[in-house]
Coordinates of C-alpha atoms and ligand atoms in Angstrom, one line a residue:
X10 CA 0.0 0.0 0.0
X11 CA 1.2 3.5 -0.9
X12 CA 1.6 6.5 1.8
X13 CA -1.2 7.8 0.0
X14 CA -3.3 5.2 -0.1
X15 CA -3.2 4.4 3.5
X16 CA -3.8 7.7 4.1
X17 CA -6.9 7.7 2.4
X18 CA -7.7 4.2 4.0
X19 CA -7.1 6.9 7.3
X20 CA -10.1 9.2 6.4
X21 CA -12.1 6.4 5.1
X22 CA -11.9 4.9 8.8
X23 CA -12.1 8.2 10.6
X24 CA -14.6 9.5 8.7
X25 CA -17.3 6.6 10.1
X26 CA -15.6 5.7 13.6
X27 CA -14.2 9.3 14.8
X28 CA -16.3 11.6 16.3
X29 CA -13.9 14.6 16.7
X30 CA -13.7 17.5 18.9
X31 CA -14.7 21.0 17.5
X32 CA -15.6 19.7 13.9
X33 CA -18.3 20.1 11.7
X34 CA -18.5 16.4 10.8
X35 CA -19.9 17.2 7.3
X36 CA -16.8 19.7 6.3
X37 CA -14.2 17.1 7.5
X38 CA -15.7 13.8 5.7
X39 CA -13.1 12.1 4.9
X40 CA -10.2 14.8 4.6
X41 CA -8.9 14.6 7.8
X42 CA -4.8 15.3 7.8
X43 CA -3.5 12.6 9.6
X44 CA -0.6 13.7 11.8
X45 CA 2.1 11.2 11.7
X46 CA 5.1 12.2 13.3
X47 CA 7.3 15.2 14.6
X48 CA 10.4 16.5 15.3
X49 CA 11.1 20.2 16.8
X50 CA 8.8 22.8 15.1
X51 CA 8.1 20.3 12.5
X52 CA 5.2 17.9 11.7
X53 CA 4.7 15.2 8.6
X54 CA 1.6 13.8 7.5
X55 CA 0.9 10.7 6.6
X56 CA 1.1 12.2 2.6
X57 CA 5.0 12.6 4.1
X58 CA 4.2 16.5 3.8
X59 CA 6.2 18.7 6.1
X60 CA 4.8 21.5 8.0
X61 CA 6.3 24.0 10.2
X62 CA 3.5 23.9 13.3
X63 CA 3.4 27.8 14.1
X64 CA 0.6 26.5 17.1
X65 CA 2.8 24.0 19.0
X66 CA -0.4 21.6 18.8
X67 CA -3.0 23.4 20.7
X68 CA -0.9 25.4 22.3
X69 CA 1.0 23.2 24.4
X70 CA 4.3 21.7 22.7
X71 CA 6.3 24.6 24.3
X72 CA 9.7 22.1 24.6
X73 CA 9.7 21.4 20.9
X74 CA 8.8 17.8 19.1
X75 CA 11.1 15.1 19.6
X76 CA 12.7 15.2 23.4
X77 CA 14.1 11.9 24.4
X78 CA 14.6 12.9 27.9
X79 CA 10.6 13.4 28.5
X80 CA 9.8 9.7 26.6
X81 CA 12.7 8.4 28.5
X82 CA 11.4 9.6 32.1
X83 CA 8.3 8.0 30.6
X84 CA 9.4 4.7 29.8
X85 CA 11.4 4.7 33.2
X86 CA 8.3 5.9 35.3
X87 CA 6.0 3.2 33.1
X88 CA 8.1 0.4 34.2
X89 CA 8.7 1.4 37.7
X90 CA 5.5 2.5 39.2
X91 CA 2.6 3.0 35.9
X92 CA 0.0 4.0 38.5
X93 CA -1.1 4.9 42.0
X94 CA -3.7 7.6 43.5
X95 CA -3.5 10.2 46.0
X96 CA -6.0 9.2 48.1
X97 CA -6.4 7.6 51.0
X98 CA -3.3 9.4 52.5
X99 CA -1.1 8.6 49.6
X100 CA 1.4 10.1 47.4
X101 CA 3.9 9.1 44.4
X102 CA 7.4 10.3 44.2
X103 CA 6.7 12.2 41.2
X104 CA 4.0 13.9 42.3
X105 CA 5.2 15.0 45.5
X106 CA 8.4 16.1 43.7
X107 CA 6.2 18.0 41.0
X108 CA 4.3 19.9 43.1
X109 CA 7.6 20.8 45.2
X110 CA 9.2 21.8 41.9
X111 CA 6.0 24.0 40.6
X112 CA 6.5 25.7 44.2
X113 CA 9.6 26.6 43.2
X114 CA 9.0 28.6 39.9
X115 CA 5.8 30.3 40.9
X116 CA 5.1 33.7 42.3
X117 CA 5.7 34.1 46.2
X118 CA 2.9 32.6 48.0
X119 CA 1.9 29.6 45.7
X120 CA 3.3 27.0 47.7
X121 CA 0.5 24.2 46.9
X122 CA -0.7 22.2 44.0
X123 CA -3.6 19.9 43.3
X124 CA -3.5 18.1 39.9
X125 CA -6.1 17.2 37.2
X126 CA -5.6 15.8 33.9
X127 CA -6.8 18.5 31.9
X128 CA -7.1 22.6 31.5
X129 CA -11.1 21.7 32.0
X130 CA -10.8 19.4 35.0
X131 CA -8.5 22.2 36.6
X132 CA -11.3 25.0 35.9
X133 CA -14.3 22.3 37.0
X134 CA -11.7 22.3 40.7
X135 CA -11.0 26.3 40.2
X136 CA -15.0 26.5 41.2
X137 CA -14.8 23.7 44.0
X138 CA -12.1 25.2 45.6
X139 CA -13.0 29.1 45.3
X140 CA -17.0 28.2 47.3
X141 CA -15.3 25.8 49.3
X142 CA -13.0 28.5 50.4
X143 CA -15.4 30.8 51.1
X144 CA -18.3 28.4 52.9
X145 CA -14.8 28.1 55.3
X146 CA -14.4 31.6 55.6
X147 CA -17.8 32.1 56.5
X148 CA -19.3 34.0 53.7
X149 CA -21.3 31.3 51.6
X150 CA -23.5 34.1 50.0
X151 CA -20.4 34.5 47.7
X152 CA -20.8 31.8 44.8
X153 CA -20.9 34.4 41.6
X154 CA -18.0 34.2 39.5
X155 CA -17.2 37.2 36.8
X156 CA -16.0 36.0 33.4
X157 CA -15.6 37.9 30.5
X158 CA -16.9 37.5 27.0
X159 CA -14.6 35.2 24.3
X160 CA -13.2 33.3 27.3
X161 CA -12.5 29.8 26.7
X162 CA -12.0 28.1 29.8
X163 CA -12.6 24.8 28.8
X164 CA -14.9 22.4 27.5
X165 CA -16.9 20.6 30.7
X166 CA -20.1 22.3 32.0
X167 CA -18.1 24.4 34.7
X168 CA -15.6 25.6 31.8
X169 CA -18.2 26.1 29.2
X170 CA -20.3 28.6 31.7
X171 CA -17.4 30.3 32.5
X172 CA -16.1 30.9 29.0
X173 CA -17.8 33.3 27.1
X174 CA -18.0 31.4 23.5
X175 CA -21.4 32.2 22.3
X176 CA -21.4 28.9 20.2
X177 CA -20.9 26.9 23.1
X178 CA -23.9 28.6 25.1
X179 CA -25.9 28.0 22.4
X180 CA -25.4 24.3 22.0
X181 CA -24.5 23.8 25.8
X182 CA -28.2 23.7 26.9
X183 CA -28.5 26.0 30.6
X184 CA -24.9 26.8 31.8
X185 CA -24.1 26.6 35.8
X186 CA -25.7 29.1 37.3
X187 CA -24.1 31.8 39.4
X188 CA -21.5 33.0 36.4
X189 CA -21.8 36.9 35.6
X190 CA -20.2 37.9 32.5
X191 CA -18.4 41.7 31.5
X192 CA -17.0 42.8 28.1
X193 CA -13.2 42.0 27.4
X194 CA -10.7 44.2 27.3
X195 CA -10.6 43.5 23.1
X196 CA -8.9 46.8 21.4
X197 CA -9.7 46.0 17.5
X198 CA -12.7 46.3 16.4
X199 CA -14.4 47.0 20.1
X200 CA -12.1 50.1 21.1
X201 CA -12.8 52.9 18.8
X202 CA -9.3 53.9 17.8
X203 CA -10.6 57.6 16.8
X204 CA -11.7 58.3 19.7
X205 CA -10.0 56.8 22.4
X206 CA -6.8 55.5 23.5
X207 CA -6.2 52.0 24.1
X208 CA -5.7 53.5 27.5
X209 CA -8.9 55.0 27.8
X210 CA -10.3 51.6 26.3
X211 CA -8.7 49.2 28.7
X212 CA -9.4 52.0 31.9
X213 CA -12.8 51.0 30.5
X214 CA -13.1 47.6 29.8
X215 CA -11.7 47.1 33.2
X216 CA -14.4 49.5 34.6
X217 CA -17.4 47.1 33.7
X218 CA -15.4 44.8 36.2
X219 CA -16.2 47.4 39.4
X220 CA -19.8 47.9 37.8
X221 CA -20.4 44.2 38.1
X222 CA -19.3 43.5 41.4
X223 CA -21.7 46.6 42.4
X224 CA -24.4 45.7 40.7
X225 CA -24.2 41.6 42.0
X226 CA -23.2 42.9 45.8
X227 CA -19.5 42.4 46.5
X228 CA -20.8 39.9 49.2
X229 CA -21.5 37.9 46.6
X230 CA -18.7 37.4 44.1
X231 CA -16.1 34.6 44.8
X232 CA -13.9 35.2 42.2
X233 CA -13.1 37.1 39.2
X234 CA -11.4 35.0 36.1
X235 CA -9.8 35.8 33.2
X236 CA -6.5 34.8 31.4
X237 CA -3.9 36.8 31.2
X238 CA -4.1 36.4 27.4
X239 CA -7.5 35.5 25.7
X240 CA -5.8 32.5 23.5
X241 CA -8.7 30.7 21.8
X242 CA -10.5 34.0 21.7
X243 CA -8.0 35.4 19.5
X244 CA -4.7 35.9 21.3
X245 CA -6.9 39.2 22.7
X246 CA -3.8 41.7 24.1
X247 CA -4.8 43.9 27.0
X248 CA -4.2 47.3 26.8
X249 CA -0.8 48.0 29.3
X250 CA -3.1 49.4 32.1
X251 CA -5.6 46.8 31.9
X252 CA -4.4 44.5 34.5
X253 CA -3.2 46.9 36.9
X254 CA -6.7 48.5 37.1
X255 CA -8.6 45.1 37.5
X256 CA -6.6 44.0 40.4
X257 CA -6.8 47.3 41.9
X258 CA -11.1 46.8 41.7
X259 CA -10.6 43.4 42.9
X260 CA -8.6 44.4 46.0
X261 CA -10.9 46.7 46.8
X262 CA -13.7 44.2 46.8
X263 CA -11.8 41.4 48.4
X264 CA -12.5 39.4 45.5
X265 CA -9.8 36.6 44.4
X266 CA -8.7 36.7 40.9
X267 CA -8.4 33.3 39.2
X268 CA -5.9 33.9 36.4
X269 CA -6.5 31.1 34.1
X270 CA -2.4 30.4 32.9
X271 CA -3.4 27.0 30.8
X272 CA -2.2 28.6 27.6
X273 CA -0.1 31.4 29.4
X274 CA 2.1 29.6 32.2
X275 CA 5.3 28.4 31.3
X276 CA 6.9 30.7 29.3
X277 CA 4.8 31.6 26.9
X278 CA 4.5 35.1 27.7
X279 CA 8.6 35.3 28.2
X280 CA 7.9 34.9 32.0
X281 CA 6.9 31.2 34.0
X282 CA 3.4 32.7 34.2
X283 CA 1.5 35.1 32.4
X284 CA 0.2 36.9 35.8
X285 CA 3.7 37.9 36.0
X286 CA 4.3 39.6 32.7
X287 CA 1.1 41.9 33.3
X288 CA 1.5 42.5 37.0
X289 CA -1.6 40.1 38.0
X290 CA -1.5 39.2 41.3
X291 CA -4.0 36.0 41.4
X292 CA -4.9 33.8 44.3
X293 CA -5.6 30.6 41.9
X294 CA -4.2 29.7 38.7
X295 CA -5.3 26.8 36.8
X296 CA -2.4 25.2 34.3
X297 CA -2.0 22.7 31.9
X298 CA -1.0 21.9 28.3
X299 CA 3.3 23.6 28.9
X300 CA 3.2 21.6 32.3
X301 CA 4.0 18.6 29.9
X302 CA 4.3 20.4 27.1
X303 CA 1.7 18.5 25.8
X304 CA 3.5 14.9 26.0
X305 CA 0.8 13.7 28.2
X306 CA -2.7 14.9 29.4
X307 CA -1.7 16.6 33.0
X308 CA -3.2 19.8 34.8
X309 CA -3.3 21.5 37.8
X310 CA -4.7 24.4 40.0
X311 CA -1.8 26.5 41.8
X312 CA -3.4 27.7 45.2
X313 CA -1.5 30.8 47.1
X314 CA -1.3 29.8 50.6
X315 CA -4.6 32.9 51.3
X316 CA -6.7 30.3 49.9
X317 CA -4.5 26.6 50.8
X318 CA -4.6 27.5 54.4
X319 CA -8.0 28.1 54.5
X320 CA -8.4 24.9 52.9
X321 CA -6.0 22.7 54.5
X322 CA -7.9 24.1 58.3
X323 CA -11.2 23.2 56.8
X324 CA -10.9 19.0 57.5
X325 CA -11.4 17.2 54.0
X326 CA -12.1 18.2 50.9
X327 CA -14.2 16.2 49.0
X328 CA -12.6 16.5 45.7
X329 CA -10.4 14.3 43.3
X330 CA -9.9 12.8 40.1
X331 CA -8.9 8.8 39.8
X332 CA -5.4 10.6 37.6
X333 CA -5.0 12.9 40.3
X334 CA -1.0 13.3 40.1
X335 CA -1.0 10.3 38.3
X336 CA 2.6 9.4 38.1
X337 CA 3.3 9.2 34.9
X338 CA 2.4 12.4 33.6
X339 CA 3.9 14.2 37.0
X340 CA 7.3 12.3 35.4
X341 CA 6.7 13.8 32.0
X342 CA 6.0 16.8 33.8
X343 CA 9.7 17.0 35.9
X344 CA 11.3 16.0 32.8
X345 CA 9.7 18.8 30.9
X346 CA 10.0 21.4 33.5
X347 CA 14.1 20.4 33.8
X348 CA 14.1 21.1 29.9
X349 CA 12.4 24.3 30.6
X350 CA 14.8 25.6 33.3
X351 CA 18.0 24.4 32.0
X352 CA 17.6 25.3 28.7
X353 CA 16.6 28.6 29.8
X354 CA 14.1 28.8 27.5
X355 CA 11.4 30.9 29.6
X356 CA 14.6 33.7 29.1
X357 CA 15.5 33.1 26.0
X358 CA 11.8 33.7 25.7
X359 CA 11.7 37.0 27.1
X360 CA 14.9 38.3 26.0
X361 CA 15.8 36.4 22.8
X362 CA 13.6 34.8 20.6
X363 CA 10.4 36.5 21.6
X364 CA 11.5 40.1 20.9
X365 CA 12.9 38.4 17.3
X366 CA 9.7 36.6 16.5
X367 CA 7.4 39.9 17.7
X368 CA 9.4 42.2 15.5
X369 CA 9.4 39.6 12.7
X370 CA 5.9 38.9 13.1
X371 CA 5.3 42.8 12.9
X372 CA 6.6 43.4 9.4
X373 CA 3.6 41.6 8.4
X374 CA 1.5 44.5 9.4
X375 CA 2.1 46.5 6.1
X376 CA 0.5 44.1 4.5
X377 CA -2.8 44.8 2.3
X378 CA -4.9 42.4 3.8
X379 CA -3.6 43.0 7.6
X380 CA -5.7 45.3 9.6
X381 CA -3.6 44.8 13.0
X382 CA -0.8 43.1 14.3
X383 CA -0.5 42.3 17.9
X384 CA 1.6 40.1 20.7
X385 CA 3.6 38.8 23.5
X386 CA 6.6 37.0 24.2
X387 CA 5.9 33.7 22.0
X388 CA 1.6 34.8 21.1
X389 CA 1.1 36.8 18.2
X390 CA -1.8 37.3 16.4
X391 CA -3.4 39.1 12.8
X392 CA -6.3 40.8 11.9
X393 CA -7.1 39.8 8.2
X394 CA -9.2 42.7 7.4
X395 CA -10.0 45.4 4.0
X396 CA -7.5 48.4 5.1
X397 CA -10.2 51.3 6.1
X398 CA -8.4 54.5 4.7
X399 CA -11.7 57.2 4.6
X400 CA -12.1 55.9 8.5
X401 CA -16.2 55.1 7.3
X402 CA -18.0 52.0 6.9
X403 CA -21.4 50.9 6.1
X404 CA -21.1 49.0 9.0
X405 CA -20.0 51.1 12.0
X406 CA -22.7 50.4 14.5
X407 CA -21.2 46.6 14.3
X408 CA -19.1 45.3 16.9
X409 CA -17.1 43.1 14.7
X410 CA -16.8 45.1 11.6
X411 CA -16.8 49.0 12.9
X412 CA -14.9 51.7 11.0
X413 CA -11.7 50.3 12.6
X414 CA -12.8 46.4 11.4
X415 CA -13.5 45.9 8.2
X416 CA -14.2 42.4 7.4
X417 CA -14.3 40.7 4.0
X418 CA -17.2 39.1 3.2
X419 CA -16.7 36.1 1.7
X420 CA -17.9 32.0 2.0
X421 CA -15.4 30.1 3.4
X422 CA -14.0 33.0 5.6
X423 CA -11.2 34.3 4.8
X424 CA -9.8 33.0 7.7
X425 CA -10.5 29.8 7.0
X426 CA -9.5 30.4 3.7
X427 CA -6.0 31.8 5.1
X428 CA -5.6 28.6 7.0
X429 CA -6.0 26.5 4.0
X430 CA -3.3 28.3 2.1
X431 CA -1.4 28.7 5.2
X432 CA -1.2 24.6 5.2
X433 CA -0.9 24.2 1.4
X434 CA 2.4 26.4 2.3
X435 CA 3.4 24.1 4.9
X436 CA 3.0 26.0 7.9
X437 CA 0.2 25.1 10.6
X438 CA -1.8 28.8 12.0
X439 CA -4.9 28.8 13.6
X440 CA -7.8 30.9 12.2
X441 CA -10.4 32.6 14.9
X442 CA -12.7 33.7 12.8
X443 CA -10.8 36.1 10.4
X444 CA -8.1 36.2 13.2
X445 CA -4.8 34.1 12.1
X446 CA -3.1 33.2 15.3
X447 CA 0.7 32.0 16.7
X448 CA 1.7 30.2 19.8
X449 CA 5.4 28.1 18.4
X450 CA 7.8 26.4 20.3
X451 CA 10.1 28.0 22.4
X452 CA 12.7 26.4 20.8
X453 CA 12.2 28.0 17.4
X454 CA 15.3 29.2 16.0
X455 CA 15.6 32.6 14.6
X456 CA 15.9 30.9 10.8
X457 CA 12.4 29.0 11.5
X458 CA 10.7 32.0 12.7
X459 CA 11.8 33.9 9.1
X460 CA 10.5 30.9 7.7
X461 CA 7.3 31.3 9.6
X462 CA 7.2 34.3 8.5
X463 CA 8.0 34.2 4.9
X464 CA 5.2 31.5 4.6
X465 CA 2.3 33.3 6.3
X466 CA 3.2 36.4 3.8
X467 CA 3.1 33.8 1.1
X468 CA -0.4 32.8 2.2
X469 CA -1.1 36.5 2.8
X470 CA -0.3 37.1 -1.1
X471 CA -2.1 34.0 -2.1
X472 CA -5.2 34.6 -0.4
X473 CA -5.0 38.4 -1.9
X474 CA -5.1 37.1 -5.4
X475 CA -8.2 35.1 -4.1
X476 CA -10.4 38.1 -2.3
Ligands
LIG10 N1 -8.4 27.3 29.9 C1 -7.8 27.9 28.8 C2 -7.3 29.3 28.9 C3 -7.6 27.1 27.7 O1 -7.0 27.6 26.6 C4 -8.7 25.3 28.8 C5 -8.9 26.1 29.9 C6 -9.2 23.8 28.9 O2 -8.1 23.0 28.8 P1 -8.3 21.4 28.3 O3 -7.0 20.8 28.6 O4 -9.5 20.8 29.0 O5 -8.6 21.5 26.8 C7 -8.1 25.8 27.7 C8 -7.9 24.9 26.5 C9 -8.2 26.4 20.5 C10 -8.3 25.5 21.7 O6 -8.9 26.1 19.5 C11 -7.9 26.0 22.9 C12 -8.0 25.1 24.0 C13 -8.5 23.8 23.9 C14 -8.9 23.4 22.6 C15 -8.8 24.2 21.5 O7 -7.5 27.4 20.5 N2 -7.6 25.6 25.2

């Protein structure tokens, strides 16, 4: 059989036996692109096509393809011990010493972890641990929880609620109650760029935080969560002040924030967590995807010791997964981590390859189609949009396509369309909507980032000659 043809035996199978995640089963009938192996910021199919993967996966691969040391730990961990729990007053080397170690690269006072498999799982125990916290504390009127719109907090009921994808609300049947929702802080197309600063814009965006606590009663808002990056919204940028101003409403209103870092932590934002590259000073933070970089399914919730104490005075908690710290993936984990921190990547990050790849990734605003370019550390996103140069639209009184948005219309979406092109060119970019998004490796190397870049202004020039 030719590499061909047992791909198409691939889609002939997946198309009637694979339900997939986030797919319009119709559009993907037997076209699937079967992933087949990987080696730093490379992928090949099963055709044997190469493609430079710009999105690390979803967002996780933050080590690079390809690291013996992690499927070695692995093997080793497999063989020795392939399973215990963590209940019933037990523990697993790996797990004691990964929770140790993620004490040691977070932000002073987050001293305790509690592990999950997944982003969602860790968002599901986000909302266990926050009422818990505050039953303890004596307050059990405070259950609300803020979220903002175009969060994605994960796919479960809890992280559906909280997340602020309208498509998920529509298809998720009534969402857990007690979840109030404010605007996010998303400059293009929302701020209006004649009349405000993005200053102004984020003073404001942050300002519908402090009306929402008001109107709900602070006594009744246990948390406010948001990540410090909207990354499945659109790698979504706060304006410089945004931050600042939230936690200075949430301090006033002793209400926790939950910074969600399962895209962020781990140096994708050139710091171990995104909190601390905007100043955010959270009491929780859910993780995931980088704590493994994506080898094997593991997450977590970070507690500061404000909320761990509480907990750990408050008898049990009745809360666990059967993979709580399973020991396997807390050995991928340490392995990864080691890679992180000797490598120095999380620096090289901040200091190196991110300030390369955001400068890069900037030339790409001159483009005709590009309406905005935008980023952080090793996130970068594109607005593919018509260039607005009389500053008037038909459409002004709509929030995605105001005088400063100008989307093209056009069936598929140019995103989409940009995506296809964007793979046809051999390099993997996410499209939100007509938003093309980045998240690579922090391993890239200055040559695969200009080839990154070369390729998305290929696809740029192709799609063009399409629109
Ligand atoms: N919080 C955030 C901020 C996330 O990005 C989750 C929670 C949930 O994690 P799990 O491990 O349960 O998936 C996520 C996940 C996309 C995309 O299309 C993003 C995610 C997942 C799937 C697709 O960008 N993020």
């Amino acid at each position: 059989m030719s590499a061909h043809e047992k791909t198409q035996e691939y889609q002939r199978l997946d198309a009637a036996h694979y339900l997939h995640p986030f797919t319009d089963a119709r559009a993907l009938a037997g076209k699937a692109r079967v992933i087949a192996r990987a080696e730093g910021v490379y992928l090949w199919d099963s055709d044997g096509n190469k493609l430079l993967d710009a999105m690390s996966g979803l967002w996780c691969v933050n080590a690079g393809y390809g690291r013996e040391e992690i499927a070695e730990a692995v093997a080793e961990q497999l063989a020795r011990l392939p399973y215990y729990n963590s209940f019933f007053q037990c523990a697993t080397p790996p797990a004691i010493e990964l929770a140790a170690e993620l004490a040691r690269v977070s932000p002073p006072g987050f001293n305790r972890a509690f592990f999950t498999t997944s982003g969602s799982e860790a968002i599901d125990t986000v909302v266990r641990v926050i009422r818990r916290y505050w039953q303890l504390r004596g307050e059990p009127k405070r259950v609300n929880i803020i979220a903002r719109e175009n969060a994605y907090h994960g796919s479960t009921v809890a992280g559906m609620s909280l997340g602020g994808m309208a498509i998920m609300h529509e298809q998720g049947g009534p969402p857990m109650p007690g979840v109030a929702r404010i605007r996010q802080p998303k400059w293009f197309g929302e701020g209006d760029a004649e009349a405000q600063t993005p200053e102004e814009f984020g003073a404001i965006a942050a300002r519908a935080l402090a009306e929402k606590i008001d109107e709900l009663g602070a006594e009744t808002v246990a948390a406010f969560i948001g990540e410090p990056v909207q990354g499945a919204g659109g790698v979504v940028v706060p304006p410089p002040n945004y931050w600042n101003a939230v936690q200075q409403i949430c301090d006033e209103h002793s209400v926790p924030i939950v910074a969600d870092e399962v895209i962020c932590a781990f140096g994708r934002t050139g710091a171990w967590f995104g909190s601390e590259t905007f100043g955010i000073r959270p009491k929780l933070m859910p993780v995931a995807k980088a704590l493994t970089s994506g080898y094997l399914p593991m997450g977590g919730v970070l507690l500061h010791d404000d909320i761990a104490d509480v907990l750990a005075e408050g008898g049990e908690f009745a809360h666990g997964y059967t993979y709580s710290g399973h020991p396997v993936c807390a050995a991928a984990a340490l392995a990864n981590l080691k890679i992180l921190r000797e490598e120095k990547l999380i620096e090289r990050a901040r200091d190196d390859i991110g300030p390369y790849l955001q400068k890069q990734w900037q030339t790409l605003a001159d483009h005709p189609l590009v309406g905005e370019t935008r980023g952080v550390g090793m996130l970068a996103a594109l607005e593919i949009a018509q260039k607005n140069n009389n500053g008037n639209s038909k459409n002004d009184n709509d929030k995605n396509n105001n005088k400063n948005n100008r989307r093209f219309q056009c069936d598929p979406p140019a995103g989409i369309q940009c995506r296809e092109l964007c793979a046809a060119n051999g390099l993997v970019m996410r499209a939100v909507g007509d938003t093309m998004i980045i998240a690579p490796p922090l391993t890239i190397t200055r040559a695969e980032v200009d080839e990154l870049i070369n390729k998305a202004r290929q696809s740029l020039n192709d799609l063009a000659s399409r629109l």
